[in-house]
Coordinates of C-alpha atoms in Angstrom, one line a residue:
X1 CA 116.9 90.5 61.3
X2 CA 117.7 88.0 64.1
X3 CA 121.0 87.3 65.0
X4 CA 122.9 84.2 62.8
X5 CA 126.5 84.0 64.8
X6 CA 127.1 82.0 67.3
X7 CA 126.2 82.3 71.3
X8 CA 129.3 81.1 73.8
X9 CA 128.7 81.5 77.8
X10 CA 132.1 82.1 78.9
X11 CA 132.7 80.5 82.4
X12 CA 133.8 83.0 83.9
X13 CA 135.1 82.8 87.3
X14 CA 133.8 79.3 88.1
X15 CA 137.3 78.1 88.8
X16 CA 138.2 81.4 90.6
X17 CA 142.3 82.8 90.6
X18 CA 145.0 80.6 88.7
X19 CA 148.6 81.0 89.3
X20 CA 150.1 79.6 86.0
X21 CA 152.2 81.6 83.9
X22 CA 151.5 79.8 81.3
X23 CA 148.7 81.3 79.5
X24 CA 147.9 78.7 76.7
X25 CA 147.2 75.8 80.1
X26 CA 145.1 78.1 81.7
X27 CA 141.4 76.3 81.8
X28 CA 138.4 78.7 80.8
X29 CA 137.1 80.0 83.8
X30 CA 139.8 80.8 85.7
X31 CA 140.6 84.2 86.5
X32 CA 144.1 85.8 86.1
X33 CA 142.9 89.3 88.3
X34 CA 140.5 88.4 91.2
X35 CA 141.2 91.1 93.6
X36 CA 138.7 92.0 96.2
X37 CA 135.6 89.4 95.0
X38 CA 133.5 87.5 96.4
X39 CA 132.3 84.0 95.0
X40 CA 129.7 83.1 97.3
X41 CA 126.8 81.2 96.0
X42 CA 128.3 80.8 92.6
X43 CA 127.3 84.6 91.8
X44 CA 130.2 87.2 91.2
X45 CA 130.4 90.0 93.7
X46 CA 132.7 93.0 95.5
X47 CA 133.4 91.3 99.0
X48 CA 132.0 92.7 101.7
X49 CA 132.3 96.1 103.2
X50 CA 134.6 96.8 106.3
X51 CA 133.2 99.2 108.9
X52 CA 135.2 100.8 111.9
X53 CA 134.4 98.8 115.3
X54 CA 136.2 101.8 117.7
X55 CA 135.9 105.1 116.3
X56 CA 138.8 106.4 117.8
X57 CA 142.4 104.2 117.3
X58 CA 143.6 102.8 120.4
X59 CA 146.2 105.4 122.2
X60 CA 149.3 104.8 120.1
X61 CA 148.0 104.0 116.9
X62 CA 149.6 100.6 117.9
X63 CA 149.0 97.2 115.5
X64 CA 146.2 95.1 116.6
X65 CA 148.1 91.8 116.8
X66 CA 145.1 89.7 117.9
X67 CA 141.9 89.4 119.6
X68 CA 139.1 87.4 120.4
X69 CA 135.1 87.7 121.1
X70 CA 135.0 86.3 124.7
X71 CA 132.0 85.2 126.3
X72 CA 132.9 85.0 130.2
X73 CA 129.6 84.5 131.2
X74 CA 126.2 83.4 128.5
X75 CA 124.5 86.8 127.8
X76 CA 128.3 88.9 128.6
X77 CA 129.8 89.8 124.8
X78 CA 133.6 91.1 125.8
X79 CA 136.2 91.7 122.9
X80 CA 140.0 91.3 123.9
X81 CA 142.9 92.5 122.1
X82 CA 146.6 92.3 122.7
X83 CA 148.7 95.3 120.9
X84 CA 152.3 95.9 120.1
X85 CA 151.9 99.0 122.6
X86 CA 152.5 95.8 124.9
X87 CA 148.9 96.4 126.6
X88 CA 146.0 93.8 126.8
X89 CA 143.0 95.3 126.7
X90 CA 138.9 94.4 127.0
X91 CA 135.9 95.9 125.6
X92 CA 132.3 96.0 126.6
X93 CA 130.8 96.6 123.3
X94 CA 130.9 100.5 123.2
X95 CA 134.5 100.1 121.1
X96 CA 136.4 102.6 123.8
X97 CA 138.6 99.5 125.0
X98 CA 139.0 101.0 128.4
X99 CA 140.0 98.3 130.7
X100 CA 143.4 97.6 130.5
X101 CA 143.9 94.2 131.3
X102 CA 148.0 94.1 131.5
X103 CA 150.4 96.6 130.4
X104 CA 154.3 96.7 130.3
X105 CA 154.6 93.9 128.1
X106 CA 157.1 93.6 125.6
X107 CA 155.7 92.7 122.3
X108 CA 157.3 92.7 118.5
X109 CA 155.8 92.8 115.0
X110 CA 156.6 89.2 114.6
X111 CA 154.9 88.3 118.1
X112 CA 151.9 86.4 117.3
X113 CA 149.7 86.3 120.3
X114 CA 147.1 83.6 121.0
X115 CA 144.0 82.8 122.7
X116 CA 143.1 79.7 124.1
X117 CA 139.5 78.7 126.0
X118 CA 139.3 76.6 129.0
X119 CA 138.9 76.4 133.0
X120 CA 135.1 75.2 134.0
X121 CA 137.0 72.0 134.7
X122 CA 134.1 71.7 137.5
X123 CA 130.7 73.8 137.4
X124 CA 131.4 75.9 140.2
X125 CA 134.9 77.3 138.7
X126 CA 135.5 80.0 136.5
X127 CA 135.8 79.9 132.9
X128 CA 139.0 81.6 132.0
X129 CA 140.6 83.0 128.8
X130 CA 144.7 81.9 128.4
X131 CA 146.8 84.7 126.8
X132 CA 150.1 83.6 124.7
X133 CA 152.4 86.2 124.6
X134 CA 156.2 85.4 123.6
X135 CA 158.3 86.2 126.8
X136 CA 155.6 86.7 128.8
X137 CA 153.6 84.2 131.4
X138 CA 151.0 82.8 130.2
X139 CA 148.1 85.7 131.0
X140 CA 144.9 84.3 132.9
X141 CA 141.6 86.3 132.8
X142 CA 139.1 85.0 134.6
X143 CA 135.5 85.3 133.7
X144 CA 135.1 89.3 133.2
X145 CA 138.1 90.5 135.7
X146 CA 139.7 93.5 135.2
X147 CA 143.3 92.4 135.5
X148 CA 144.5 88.8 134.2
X149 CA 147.1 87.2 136.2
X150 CA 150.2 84.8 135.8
X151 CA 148.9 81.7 135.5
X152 CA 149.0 79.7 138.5
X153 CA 151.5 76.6 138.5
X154 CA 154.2 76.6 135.8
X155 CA 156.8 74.1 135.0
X156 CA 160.1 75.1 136.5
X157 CA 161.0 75.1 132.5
X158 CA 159.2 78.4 132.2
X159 CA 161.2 80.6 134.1
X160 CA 164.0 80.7 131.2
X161 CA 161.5 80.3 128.5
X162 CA 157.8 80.9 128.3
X163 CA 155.3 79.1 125.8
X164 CA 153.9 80.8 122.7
X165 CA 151.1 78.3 121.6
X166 CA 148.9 75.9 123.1
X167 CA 145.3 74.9 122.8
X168 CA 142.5 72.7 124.6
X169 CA 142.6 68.8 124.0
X170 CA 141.6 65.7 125.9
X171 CA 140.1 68.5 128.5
X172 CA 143.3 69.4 129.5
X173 CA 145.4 72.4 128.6
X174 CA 148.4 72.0 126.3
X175 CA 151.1 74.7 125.6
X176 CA 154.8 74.2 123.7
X177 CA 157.5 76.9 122.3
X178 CA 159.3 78.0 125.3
X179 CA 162.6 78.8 123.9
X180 CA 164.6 76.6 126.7
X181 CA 163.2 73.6 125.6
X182 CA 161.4 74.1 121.9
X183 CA 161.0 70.0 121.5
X184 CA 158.6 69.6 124.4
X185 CA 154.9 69.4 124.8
X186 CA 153.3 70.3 128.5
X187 CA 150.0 69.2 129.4
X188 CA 148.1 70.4 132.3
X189 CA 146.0 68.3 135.2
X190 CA 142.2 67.2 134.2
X191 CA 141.1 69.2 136.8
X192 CA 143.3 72.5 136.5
X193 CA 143.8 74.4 133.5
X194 CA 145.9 76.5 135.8
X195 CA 148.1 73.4 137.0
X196 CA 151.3 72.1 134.5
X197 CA 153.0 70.4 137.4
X198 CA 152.0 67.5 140.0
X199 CA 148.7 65.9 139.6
X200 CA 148.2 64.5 136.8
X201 CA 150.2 67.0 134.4
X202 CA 153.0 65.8 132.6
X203 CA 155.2 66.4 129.0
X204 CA 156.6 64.8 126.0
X205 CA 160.0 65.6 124.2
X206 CA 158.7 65.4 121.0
X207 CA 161.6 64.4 118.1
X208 CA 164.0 66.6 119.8
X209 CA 166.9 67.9 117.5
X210 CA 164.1 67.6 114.5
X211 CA 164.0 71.1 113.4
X212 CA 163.9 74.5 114.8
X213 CA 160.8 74.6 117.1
X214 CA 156.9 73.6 117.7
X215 CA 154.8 76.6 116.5
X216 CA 151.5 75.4 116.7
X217 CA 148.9 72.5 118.3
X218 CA 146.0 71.6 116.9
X219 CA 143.9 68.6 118.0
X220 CA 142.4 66.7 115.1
X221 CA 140.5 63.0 115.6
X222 CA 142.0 62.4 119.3
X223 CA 145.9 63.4 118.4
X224 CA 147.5 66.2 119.6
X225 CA 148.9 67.3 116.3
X226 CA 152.1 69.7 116.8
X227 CA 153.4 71.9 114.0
X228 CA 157.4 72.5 113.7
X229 CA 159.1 75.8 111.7
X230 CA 160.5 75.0 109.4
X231 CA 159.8 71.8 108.5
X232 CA 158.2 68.9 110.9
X233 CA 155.0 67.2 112.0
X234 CA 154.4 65.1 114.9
X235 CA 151.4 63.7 116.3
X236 CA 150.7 62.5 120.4
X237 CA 148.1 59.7 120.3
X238 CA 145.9 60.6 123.0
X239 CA 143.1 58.0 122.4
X240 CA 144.0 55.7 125.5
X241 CA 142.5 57.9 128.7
X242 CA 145.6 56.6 130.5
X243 CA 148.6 58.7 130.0
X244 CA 150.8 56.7 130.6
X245 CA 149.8 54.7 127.2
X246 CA 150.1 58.1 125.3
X247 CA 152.7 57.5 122.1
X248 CA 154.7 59.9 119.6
X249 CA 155.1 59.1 116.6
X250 CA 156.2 61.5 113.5
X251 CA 154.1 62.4 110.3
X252 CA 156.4 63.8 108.5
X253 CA 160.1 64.9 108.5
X254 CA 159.6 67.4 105.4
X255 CA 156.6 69.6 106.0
X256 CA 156.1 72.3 108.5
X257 CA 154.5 74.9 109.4
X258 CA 155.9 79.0 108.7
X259 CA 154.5 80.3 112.0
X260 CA 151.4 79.5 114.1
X261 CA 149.4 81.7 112.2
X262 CA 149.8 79.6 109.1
X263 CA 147.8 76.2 110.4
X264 CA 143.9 76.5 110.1
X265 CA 141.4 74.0 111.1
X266 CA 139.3 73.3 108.4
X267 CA 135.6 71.1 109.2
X268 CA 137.4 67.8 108.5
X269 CA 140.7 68.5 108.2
X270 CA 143.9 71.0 108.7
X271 CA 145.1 73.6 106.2
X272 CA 148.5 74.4 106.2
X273 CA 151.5 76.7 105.3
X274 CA 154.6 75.8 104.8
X275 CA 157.9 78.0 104.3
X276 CA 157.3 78.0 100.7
X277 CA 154.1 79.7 100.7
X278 CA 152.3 76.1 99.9
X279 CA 149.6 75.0 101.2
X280 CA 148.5 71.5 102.0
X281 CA 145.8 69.8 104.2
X282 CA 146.9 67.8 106.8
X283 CA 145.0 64.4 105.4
X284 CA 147.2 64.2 102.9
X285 CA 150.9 63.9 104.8
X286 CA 151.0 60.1 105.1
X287 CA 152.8 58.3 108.1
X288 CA 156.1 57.8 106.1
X289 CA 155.8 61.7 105.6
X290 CA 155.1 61.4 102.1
X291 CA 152.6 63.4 100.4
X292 CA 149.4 62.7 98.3
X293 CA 149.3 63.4 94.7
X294 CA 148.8 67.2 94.9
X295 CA 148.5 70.2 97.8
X296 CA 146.1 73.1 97.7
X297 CA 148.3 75.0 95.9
X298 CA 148.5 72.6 92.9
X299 CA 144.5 73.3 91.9
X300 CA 145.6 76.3 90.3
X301 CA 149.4 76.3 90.5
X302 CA 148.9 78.9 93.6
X303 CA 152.4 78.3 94.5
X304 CA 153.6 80.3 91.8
X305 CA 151.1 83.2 92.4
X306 CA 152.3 83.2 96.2
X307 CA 155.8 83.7 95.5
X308 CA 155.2 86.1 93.2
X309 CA 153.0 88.4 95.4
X310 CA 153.4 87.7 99.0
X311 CA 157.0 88.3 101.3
X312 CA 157.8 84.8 101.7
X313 CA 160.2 86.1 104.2
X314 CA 157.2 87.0 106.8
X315 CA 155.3 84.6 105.8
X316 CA 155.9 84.0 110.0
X317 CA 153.5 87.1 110.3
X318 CA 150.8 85.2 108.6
X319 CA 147.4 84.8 110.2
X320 CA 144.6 82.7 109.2
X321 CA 141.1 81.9 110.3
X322 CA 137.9 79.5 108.8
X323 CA 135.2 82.0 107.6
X324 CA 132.0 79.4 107.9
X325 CA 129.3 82.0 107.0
X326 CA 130.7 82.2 103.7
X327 CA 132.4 78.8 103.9
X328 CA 136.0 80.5 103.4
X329 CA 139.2 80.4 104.5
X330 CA 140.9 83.8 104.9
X331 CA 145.2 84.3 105.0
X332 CA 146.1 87.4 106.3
X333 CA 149.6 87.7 104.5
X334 CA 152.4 90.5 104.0
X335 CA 152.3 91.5 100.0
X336 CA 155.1 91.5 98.2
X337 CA 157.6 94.1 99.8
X338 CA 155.5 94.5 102.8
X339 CA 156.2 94.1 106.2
X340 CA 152.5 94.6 107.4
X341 CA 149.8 91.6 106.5
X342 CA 148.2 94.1 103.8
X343 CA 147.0 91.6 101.6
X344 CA 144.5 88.5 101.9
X345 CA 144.3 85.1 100.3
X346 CA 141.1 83.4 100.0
X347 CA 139.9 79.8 99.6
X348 CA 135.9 79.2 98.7
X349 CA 135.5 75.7 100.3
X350 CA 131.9 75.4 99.7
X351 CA 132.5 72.5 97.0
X352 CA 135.9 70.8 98.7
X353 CA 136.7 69.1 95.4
X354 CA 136.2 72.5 93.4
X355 CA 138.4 75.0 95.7
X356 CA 138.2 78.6 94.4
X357 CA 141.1 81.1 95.6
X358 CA 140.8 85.0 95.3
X359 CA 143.2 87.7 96.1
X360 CA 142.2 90.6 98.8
X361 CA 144.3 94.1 98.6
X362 CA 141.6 96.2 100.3
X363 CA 142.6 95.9 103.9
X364 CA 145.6 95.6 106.7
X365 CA 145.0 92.8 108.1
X366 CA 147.9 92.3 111.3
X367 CA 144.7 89.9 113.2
X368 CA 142.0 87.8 112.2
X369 CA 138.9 86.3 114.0
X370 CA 135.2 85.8 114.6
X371 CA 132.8 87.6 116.3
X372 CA 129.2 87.1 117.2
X373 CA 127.2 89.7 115.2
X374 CA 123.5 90.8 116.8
X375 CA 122.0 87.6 114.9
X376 CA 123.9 85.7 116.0
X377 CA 126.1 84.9 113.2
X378 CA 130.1 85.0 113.4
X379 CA 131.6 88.2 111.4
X380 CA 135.2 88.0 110.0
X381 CA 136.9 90.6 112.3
X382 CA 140.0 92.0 111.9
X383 CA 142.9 94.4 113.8
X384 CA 145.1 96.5 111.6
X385 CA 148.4 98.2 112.4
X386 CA 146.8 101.9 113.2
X387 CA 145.2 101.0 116.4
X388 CA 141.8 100.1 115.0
X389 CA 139.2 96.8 114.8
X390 CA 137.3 96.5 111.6
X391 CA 134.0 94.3 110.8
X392 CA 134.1 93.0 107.9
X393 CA 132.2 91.2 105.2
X394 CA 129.2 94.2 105.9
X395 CA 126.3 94.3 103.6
X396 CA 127.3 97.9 102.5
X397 CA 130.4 97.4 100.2
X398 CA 132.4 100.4 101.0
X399 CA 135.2 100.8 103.6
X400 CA 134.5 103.6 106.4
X401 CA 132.1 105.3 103.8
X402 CA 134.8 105.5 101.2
X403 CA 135.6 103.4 97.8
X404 CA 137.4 100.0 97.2
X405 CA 137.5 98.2 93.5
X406 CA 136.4 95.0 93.1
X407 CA 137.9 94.0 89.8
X408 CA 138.2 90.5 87.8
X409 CA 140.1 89.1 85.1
X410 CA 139.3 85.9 82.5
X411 CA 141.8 84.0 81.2
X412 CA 141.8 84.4 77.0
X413 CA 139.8 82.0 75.9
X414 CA 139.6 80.7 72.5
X415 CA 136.1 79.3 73.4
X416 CA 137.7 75.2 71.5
X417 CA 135.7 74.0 74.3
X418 CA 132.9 74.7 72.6
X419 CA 134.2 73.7 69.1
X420 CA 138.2 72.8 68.7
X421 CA 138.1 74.6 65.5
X422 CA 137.5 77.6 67.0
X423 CA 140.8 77.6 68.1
X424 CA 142.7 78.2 65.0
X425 CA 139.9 80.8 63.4
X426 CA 139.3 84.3 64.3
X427 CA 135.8 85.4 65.9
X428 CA 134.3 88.4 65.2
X429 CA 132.8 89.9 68.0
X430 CA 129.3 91.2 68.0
X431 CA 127.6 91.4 71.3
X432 CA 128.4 90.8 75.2
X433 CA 125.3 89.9 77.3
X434 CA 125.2 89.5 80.6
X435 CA 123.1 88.1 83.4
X436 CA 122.8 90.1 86.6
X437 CA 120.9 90.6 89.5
X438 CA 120.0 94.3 89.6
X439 CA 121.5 96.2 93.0
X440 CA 121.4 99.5 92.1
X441 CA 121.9 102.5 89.7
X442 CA 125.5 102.4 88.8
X443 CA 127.7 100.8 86.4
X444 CA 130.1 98.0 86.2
X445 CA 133.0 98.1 83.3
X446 CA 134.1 95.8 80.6
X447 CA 137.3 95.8 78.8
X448 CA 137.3 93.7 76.0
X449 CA 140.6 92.7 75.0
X450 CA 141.4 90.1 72.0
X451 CA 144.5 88.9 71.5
X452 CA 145.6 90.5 74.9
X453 CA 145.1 93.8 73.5
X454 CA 142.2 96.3 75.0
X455 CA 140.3 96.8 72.2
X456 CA 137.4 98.8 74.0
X457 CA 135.2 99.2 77.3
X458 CA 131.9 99.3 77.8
X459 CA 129.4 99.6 80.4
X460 CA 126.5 97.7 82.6
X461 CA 124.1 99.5 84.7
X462 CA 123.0 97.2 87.4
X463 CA 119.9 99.1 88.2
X464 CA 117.0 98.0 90.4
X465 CA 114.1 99.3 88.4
X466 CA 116.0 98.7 84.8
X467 CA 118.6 100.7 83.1
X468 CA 118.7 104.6 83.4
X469 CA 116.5 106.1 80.4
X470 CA 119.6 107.9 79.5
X471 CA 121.5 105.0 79.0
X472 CA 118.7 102.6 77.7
X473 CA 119.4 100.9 74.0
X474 CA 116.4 99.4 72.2
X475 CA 116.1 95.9 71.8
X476 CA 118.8 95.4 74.7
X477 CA 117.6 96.7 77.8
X478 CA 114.5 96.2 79.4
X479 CA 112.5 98.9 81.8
X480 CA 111.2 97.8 85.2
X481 CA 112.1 95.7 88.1
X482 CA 113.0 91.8 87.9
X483 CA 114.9 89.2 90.1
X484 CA 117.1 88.9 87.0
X485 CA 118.0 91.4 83.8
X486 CA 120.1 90.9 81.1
X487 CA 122.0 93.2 79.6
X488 CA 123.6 93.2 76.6
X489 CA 126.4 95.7 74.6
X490 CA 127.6 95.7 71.0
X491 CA 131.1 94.5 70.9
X492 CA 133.2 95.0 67.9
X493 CA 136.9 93.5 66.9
X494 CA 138.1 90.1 66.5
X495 CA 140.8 87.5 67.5
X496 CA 141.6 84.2 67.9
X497 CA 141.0 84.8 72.1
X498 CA 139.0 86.9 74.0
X499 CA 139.5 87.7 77.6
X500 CA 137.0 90.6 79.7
X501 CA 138.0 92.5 82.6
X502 CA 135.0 93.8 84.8
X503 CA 135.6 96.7 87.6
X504 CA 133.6 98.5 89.8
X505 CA 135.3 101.2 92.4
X506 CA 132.1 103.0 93.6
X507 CA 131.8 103.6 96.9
X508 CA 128.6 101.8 98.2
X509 CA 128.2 100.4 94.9
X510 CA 128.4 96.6 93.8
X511 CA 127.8 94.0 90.5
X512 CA 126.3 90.7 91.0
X513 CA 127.3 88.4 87.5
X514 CA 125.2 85.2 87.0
X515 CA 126.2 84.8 83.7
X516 CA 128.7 85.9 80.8
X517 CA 127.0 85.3 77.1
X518 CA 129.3 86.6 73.7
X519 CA 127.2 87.0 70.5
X520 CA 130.3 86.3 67.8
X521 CA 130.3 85.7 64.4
X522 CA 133.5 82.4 63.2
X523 CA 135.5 84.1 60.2
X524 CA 136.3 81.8 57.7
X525 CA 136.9 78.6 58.6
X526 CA 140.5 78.7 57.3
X527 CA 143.3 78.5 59.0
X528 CA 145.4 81.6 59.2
X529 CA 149.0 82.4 57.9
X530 CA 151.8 83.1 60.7
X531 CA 152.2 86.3 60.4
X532 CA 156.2 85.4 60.2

């Protein structure tokens, strides 16, 4: 006899991780668990794997704080890293770092050092890497040396205070955050990256007083934008090539940034952190420091999910990078009652009106940052606090050969989008189909809960060739290899809502979800007594 109920695909995961705690406003298809998933191309996976780039830790176990892929030369593929041991060290590709590039420094946890591109201000010079260390000079390495070096021609400001941030804009070098004088903004000579005084260098007191300090530039649509902890925004119109025309003006008195690893450029736009643990995009501060209608964080009321599982209180730590092969943004945070970044945040950009967020527990993640992979696509790298570089996102979703979950949540829907009486009427549950794309002999788990409680689990093989013959069910299952399969369970129990939770912890193993279908037959169309 055919089936007479009624068929519901649940939306699952199309509006990725909500923060709300209130469960009656949470939209189908969000996700209250989304911990170590991938969204990419609207299909519902484990993220990628994470594979060991130096087999042996660097000496001293020390945290990776940053690092870079650096190209001194087309063709010459170098990786530098800058540890709390206080060393800056190169690699040529074999993962043994074994040029030591500086040593003696003295770097915290809280020390975020950066990287910043430039020289080849004429053909014949060298292109050079600039190293941000707090306290320290800025580091010059030039081309593939062996030893960086001080850069050449500070301000006389830098001797008490040394920058912690700059970037490349206007072809000249900028840097800010020397602890003397936090408020102003040094740019460098046209034709010397090297060079911050005479020439044609120069600075800006930026809003001084306004504040605590800058923390980050970024140059965004010919303005030198500057990011202040806690709270500030400035911008340095640099359209003018004349200097001397140059203005300052300030975006907003109320927004900041919570350290420099918090700002993001984002195709576009800026993302940004603030001391809260929102996040906004930089299109949306106004001149009069206003803000639009909503941040990020309001798409799902992230704000709340934030405070509730990251240590605002190092939120400082924070590191953050734009993911384009997946078209993600990636937070490297400290979880709740962690010091160390050990968990992840996760925007899917690819629809910019539709942002998807996800949560990441899997990894330590003290550094983030691309490097060019052997086709020449940029990898997600990161450094963790044992002395070891990790590629991530790898095809084979296990980490160093071993096991990670990749587990999801739906909210509990009482599928009125499909009819608004269902809201007030039980379903009786009958079947659970889903779409996937078989990877593999192995299964992923269901638990079925209605009415929030777990009323049982069952199980989908995601086989290549078909299901297992052991686990094969007549009239449900079909035998043989496909792009697609469905497969479909008997479900039993009722409730007003229904809400699945999938999991997978093998390691090697994966799921790939297309779609969600229940089979459910409406009790009576009734409404039911309060059980009070």
């Amino acid at each position: 006899m055919s089936f007479t109920g009624l068929v519901a695909e649940l939306p699952i995961g199309s509006k990725g991780l909500v923060g709300s705690k209130n469960q009656a406003l949470i939209a189908p298809g969000h996700l209250l668990t989304a911990d170590n998933l991938s969204y990419f191309g609207d299909v519902l996976t484990k993220e990628g794997g994470a594979t060991k780039y130096n087999a042996t830790e660097i000496t001293a176990t020390p945290a990776v704080l940053a690092g870079i892929d650096w190209w001194p030369t087309p063709g010459t593929q170098r990786m530098v890293v800058v540890t709390q041991a206080g060393e800056i060290l190169k690699d040529d590709g074999g993962g043994t770092f074994g040029t030591v590039l500086k040593t003696g420094l003295t770097i915290t946890a809280d020390d975020i050092p950066e990287f910043v591109e430039g020289g080849k201000e004429a053909a014949a010079n060298d292109r050079k890497l600039f190293i941000y260390v707090p306290g320290v000079h800025i580091q010059v390495l030039a081309e593939d040396a062996a030893t960086t070096t001080d850069i050449a021609t500070p301000t006389g400001d830098w001797t008490a205070g040394k920058p912690t941030t700059g970037n490349m804009h206007v072809n000249r070098h900028w840097a800010t955050g020397n602890s003397n004088d936090p408020y102003r903004v040094y740019y460098s000579s046209l034709t010397n990256h090297e060079e911050f005084t005479g020439g044609t260098a120069g600075s800006f007191a930026v809003y001084p007083g306004e504040g605590e300090k800058n923390v980050k530039l970024i140059s965004f649509k010919g303005l030198q934008v500057i990011f202040r902890y806690p709270r500030g925004i400035y911008v340095i119109d640099t359209r003018d090539p004349t200097p001397g025309n140059w203005s300052v003006d300030r975006l907003s008195r109320t927004l900041g940034a919570a350290g420099s690893g918090c700002v993001v450029p984002v195709e576009d736009d800026v993302l940004f952190m603030d001391v809260t643990g929102n996040i906004h995009l930089l299109s949306t501060v106004t001149e009069f420091g206003n803000l639009g209608t909503r941040t990020v964080s309001d798409i799902a009321n992230f704000q709340t999910y934030i405070k509730e599982n990251a240590n605002i209180g190092k939120l400082l730590r924070a590191r953050s990078v734009l993911y384009p092969r997946r078209r993600e943004v990636h937070f490297a945070l400290a979880g709740t009652g962690s010091t160390r970044n050990n968990a992840r945040l996760v925007m899917d950009i690819t629809r910019p009106e539709d942002l998807k967020f996800r949560w990441s527990t899997r990894d330590v993640c003290e550094s983030l940052w691309l490097r060019r992979n052997s086709d020449g696509e940029d990898t997600l790298t990161s450094g963790d606090a044992s002395g070891f570089v990790w590629l991530m996102d790898q095809e084979t979703k296990s980490k160093d050969s071993g096991s990670y979950a990749g587990i999801f949540q739906s909210s509990h829907d009482d599928l009125s989008w499909l009819d608004p009486k269902l809201a007030t009427i039980r379903k009786n549950g009958k079947f659970l189909e889903l779409v996937v794309e078989p990877i593999g002999n192995w299964n992923m788990d269901v638990g079925v809960y209605w009415d929030g409680v777990l009323h049982q689990t069952v199980s989908f093989n995601m086989g290549v060739t078909g299901v297992a013959l052991g686990s094969f069910e007549l009239g449900s299952d079909i035998l043989g290899n496909s792009p697609l399969a469905n497969r479909k369970r008997r479900v039993t129990g009722s409730g007003r809502r229904i809400s699945l939770r999938g999991i997978n912890s093998g390691a090697g193993q994966d799921f790939s979800v297309l779609r969600f279908l229940l089979h459910f037959k409406p009790s009576g169309e009734r409404l039911e007594a309060d059980a009070s």
